[in-house]
mmCIF file of C-alpha atoms in Angstrom:
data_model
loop_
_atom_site.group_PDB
_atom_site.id
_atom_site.type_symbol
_atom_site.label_atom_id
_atom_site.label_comp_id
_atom_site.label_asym_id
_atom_site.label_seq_id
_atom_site.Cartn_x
_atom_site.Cartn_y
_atom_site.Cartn_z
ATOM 1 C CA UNK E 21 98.129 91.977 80.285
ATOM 2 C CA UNK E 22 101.387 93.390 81.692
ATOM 3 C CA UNK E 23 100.542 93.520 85.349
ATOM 4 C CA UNK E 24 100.841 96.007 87.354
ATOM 5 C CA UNK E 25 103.127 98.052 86.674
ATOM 6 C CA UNK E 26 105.841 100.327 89.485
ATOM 7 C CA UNK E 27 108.477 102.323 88.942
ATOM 8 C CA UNK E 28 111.213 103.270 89.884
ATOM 9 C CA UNK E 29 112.353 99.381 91.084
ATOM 10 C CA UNK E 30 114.581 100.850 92.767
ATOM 11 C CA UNK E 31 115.126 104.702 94.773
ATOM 12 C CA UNK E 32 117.954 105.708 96.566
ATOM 13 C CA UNK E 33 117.528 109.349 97.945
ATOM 14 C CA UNK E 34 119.639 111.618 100.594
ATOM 15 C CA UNK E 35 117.243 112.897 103.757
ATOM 16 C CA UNK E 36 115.030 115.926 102.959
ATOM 17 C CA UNK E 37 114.257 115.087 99.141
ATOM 18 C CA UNK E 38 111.049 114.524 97.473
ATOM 19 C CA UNK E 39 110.676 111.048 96.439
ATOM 20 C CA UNK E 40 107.457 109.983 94.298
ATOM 21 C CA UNK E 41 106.952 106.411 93.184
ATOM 22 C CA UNK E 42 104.583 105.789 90.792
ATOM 23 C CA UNK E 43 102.069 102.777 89.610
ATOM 24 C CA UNK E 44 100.115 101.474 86.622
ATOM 25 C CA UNK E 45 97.391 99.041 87.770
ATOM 26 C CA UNK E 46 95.823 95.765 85.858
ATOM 27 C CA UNK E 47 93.650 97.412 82.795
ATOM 28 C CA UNK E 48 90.432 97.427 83.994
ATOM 29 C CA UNK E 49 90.685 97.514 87.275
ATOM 30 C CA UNK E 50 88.916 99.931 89.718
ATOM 31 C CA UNK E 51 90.548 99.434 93.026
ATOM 32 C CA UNK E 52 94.078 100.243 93.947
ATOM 33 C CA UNK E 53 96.174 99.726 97.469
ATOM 34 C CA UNK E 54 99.258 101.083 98.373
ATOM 35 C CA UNK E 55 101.291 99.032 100.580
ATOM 36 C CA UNK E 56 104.784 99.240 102.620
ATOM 37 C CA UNK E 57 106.753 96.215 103.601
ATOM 38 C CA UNK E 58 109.570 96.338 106.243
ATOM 39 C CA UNK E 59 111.283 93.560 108.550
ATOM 40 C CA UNK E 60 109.772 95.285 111.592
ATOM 41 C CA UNK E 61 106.480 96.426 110.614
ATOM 42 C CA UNK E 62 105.593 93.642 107.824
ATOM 43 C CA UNK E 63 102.887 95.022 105.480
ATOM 44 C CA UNK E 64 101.353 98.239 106.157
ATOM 45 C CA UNK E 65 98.113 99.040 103.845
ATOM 46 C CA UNK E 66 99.140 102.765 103.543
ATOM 47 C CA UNK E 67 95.677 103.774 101.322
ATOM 48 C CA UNK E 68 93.231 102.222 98.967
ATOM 49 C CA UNK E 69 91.434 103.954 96.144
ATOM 50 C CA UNK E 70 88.027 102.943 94.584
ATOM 51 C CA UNK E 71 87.095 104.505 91.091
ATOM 52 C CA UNK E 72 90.324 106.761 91.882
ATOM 53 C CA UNK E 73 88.561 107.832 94.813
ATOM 54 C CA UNK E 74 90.599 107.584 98.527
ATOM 55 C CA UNK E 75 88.373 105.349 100.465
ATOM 56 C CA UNK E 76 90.832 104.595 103.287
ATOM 57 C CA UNK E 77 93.833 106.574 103.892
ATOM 58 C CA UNK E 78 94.354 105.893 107.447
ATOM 59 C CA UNK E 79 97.422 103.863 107.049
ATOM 60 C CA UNK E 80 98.869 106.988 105.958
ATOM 61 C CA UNK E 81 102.002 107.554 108.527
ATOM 62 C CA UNK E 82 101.577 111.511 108.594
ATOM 63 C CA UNK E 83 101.368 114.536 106.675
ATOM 64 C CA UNK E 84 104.966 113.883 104.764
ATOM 65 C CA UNK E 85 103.091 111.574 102.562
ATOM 66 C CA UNK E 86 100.460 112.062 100.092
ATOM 67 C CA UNK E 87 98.558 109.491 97.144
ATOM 68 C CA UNK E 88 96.570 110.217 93.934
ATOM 69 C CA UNK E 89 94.866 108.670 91.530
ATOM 70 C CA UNK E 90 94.410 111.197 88.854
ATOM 71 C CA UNK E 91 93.051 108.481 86.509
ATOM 72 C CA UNK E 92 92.095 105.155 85.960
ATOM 73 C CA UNK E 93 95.198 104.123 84.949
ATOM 74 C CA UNK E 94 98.111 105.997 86.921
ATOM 75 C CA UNK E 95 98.896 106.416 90.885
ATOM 76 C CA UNK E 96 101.354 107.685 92.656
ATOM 77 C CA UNK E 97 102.965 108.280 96.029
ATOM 78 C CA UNK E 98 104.991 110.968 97.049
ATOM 79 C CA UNK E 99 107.341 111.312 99.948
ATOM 80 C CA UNK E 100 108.022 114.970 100.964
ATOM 81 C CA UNK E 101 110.808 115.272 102.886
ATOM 82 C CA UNK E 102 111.753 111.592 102.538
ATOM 83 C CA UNK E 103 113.438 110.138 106.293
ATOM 84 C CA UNK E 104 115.276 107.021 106.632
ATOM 85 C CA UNK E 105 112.546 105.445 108.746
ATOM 86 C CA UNK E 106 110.757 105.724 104.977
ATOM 87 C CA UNK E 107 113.359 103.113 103.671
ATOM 88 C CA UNK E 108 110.672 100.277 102.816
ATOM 89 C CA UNK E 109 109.631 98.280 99.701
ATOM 90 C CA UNK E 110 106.357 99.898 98.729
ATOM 91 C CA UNK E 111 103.921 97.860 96.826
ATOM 92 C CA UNK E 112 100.905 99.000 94.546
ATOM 93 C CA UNK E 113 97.761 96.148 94.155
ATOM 94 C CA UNK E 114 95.521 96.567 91.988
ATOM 95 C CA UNK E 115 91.808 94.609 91.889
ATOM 96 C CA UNK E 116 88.385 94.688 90.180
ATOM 97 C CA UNK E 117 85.499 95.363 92.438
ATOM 98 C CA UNK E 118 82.397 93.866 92.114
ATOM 99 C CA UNK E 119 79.228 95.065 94.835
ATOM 100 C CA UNK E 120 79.265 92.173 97.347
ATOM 101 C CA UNK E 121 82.645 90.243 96.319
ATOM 102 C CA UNK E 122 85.890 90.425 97.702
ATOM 103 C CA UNK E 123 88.263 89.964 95.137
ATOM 104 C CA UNK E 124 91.940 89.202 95.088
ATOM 105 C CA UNK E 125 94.710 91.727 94.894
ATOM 106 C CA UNK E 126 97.088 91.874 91.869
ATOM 107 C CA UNK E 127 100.669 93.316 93.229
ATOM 108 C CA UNK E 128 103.013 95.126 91.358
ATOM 109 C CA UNK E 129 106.744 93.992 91.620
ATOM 110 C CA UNK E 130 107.196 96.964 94.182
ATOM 111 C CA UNK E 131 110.017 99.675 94.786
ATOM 112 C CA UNK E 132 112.912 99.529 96.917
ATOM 113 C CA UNK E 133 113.152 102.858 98.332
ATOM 114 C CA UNK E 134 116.453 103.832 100.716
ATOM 115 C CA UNK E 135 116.695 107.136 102.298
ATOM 116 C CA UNK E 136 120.112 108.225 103.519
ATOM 117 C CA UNK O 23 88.586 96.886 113.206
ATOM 118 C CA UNK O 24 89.364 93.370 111.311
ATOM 119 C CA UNK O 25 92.497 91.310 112.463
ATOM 120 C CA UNK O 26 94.934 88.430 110.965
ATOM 121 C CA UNK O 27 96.443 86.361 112.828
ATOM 122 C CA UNK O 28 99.384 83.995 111.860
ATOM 123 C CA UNK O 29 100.938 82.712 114.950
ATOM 124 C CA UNK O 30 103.755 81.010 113.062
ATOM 125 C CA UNK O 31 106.902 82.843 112.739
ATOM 126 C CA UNK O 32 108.848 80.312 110.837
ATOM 127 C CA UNK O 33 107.944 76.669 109.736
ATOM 128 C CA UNK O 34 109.996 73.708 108.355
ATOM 129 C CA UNK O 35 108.825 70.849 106.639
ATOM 130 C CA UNK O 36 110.735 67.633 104.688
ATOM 131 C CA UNK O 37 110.205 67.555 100.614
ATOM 132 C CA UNK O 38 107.284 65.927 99.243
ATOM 133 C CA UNK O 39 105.190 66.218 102.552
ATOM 134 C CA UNK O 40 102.180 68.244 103.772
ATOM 135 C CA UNK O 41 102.242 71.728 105.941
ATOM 136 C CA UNK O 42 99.685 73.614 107.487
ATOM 137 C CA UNK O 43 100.071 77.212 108.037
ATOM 138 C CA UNK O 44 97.529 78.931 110.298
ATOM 139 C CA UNK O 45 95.425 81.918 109.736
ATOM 140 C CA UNK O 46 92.987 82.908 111.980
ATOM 141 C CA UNK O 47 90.819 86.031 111.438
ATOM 142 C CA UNK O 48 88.388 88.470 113.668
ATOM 143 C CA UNK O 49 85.643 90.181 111.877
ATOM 144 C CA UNK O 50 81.944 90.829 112.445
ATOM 145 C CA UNK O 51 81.315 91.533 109.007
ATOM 146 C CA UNK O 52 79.083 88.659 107.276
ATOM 147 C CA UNK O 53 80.546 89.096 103.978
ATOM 148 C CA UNK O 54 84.702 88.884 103.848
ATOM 149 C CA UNK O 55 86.575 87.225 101.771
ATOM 150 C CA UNK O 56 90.562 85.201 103.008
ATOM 151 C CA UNK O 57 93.937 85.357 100.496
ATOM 152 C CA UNK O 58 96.664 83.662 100.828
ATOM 153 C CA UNK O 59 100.052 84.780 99.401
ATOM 154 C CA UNK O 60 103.935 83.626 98.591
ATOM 155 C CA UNK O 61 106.344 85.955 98.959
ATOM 156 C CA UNK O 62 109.526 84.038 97.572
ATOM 157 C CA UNK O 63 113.083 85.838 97.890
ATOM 158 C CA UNK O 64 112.825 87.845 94.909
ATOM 159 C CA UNK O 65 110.007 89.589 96.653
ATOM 160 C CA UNK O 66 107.073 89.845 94.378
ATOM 161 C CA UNK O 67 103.624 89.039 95.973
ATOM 162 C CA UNK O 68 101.757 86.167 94.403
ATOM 163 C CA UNK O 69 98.371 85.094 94.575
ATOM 164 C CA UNK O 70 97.513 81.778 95.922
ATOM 165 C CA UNK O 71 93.633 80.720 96.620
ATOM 166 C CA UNK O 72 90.468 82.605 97.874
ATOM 167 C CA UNK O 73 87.981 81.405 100.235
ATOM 168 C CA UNK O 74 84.339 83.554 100.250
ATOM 169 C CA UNK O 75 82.618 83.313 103.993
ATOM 170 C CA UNK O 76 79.533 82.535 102.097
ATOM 171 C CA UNK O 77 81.240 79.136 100.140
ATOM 172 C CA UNK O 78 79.936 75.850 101.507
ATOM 173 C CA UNK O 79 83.128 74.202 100.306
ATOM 174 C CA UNK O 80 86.951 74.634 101.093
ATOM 175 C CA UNK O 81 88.892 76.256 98.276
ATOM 176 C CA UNK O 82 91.281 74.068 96.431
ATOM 177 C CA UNK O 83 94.097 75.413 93.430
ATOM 178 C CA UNK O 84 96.687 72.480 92.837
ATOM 179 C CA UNK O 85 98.340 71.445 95.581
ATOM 180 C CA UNK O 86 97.108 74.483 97.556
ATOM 181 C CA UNK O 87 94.096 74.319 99.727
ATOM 182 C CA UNK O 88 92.483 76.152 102.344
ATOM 183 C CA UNK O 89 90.408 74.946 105.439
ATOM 184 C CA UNK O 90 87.998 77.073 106.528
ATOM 185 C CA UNK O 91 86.371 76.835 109.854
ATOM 186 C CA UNK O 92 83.946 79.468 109.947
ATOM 187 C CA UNK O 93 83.258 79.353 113.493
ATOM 188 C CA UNK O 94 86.664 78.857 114.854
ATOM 189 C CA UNK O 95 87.075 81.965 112.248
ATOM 190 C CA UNK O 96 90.321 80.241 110.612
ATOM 191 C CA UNK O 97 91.581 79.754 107.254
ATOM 192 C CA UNK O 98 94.531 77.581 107.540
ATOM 193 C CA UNK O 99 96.412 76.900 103.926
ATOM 194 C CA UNK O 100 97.598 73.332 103.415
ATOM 195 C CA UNK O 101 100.111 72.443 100.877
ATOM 196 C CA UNK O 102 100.580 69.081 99.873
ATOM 197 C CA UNK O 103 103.809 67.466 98.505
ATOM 198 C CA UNK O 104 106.558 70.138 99.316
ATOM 199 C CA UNK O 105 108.745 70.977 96.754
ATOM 200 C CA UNK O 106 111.778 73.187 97.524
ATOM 201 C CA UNK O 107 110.071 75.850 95.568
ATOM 202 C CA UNK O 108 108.165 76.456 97.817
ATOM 203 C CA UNK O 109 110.195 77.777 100.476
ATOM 204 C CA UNK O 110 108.901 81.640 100.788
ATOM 205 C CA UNK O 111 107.041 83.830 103.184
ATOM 206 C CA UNK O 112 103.272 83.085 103.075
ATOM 207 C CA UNK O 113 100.823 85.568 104.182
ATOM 208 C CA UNK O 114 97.239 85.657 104.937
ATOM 209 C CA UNK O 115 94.728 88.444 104.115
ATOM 210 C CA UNK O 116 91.180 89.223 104.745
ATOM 211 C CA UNK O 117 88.839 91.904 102.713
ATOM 212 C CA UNK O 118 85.417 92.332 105.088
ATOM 213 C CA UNK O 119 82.688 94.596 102.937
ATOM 214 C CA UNK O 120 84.692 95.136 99.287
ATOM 215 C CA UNK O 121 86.656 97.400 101.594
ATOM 216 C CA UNK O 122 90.541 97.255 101.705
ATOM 217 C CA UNK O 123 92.724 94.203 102.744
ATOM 218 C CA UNK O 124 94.968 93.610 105.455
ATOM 219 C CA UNK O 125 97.672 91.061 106.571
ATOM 220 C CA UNK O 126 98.896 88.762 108.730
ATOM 221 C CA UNK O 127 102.854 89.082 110.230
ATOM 222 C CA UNK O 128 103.279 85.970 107.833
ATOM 223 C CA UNK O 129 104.897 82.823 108.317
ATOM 224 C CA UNK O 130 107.857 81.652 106.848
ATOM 225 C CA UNK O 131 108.144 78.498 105.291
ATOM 226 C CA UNK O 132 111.655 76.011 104.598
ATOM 227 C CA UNK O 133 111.367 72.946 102.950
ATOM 228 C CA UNK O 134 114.238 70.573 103.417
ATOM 229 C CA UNK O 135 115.391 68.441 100.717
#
């Protein structure tokens, strides 16, 4: 399997434009996370998706950002308008759920995103 | 609301020796389940070991292994015989219920040759 899979790897954007990063998680999988790393901050769970339902989107900072998970196989996160407090590496995990088990998280190689 | 707790900012140890790195957790939830995670320069996340509340016996993956005190609620993550590779960022995580998993502030770890 290829992994999961994020793209752009990299996103530089001026203040005020939309900025979407997508994912493609594990084959199989049913759960999905969106993350955001920063120096200050360290990793934020932003919103996690079961059966491409939102189950927890409370780490979502406020209404500039928004997540979907039309299908199975494709996620993504959009940024409208994009600040530079949004600079971040964001992360996608993906993970199959089982009733009862917690099961590990399968990260993506994440996407550098700088707003200027 | 569940809680990680690495108290470790930064952590050096000599090649070819043990570390400990601490984890300790806060959760009411009988079922949870602790990760551990390297984060090496190049940033990628990568899975280490899993410990289930409900296992009588302390995970173990190579030279990785996890102590779990389940009434002291930690999950410290021992690595035996350093190797400069493994200098990196480790983080723990917890998942209580299935639901979604959170993290620790990490702990940064430098082996010296």
């Amino acid at each position: 399997d290829a992994g999961v899979i994020q793209s752009p790897r990299h996103e530089v954007t001026e203040m005020g434009q939309e900025v979407t990063l997508r994912c493609k998680p594990i084959s199989g999988h049913n759960s999905l996370f969106w993350y955001r790393q920063t120096m200050m901050r360290g990793l934020e769970l932003l919103i996690y998706f079961n059966n491409n339902v939102p189950i927890d989107d409370s780490g979502m900072p406020e209404d500039r950002f928004s997540a979907k998970m039309p299908n199975a196989s494709f996620s993504t996160l959009k940024i409208q308008p994009s600040e530079p407090r949004d600079s971040a590496v964001y992360f996608c995990a993906s993970t199959w759920d089982r009733i009862g088990l917690n099961t590990e998280a399968f990260f993506g190689q994440g996407t550098r995103l700088t707003v200027v | 609301a569940q809680k990680i707790t690495q108290t470790q900012p930064g952590m050096f140890v000599q090649e070819k020796e043990a570390v400990t790195l601490d984890c300790t957790y806060d959760t009411s939830d009988p079922s949870y389940g602790l990760f551990w995670y390297k984060q090496p320069s190049s940033g990628e996340m990568i899975f280490l070991i899993y410990q289930g509340s409900y296992d009588q016996q302390n995970a173990t993956e190579g030279r990785y292994s996890l102590n779990f005190q389940k009434a002291r609620k930690s999950a410290n993550l021992v690595i035996s015989a350093s190797q400069l590779g493994d200098s990196a960022m480790y983080f723990c995580a917890m998942r209580e219920g299935g639901n979604d998993m959170r993290f620790g502030a990490g702990t940064r770890l430098t082996v010296k040759p």
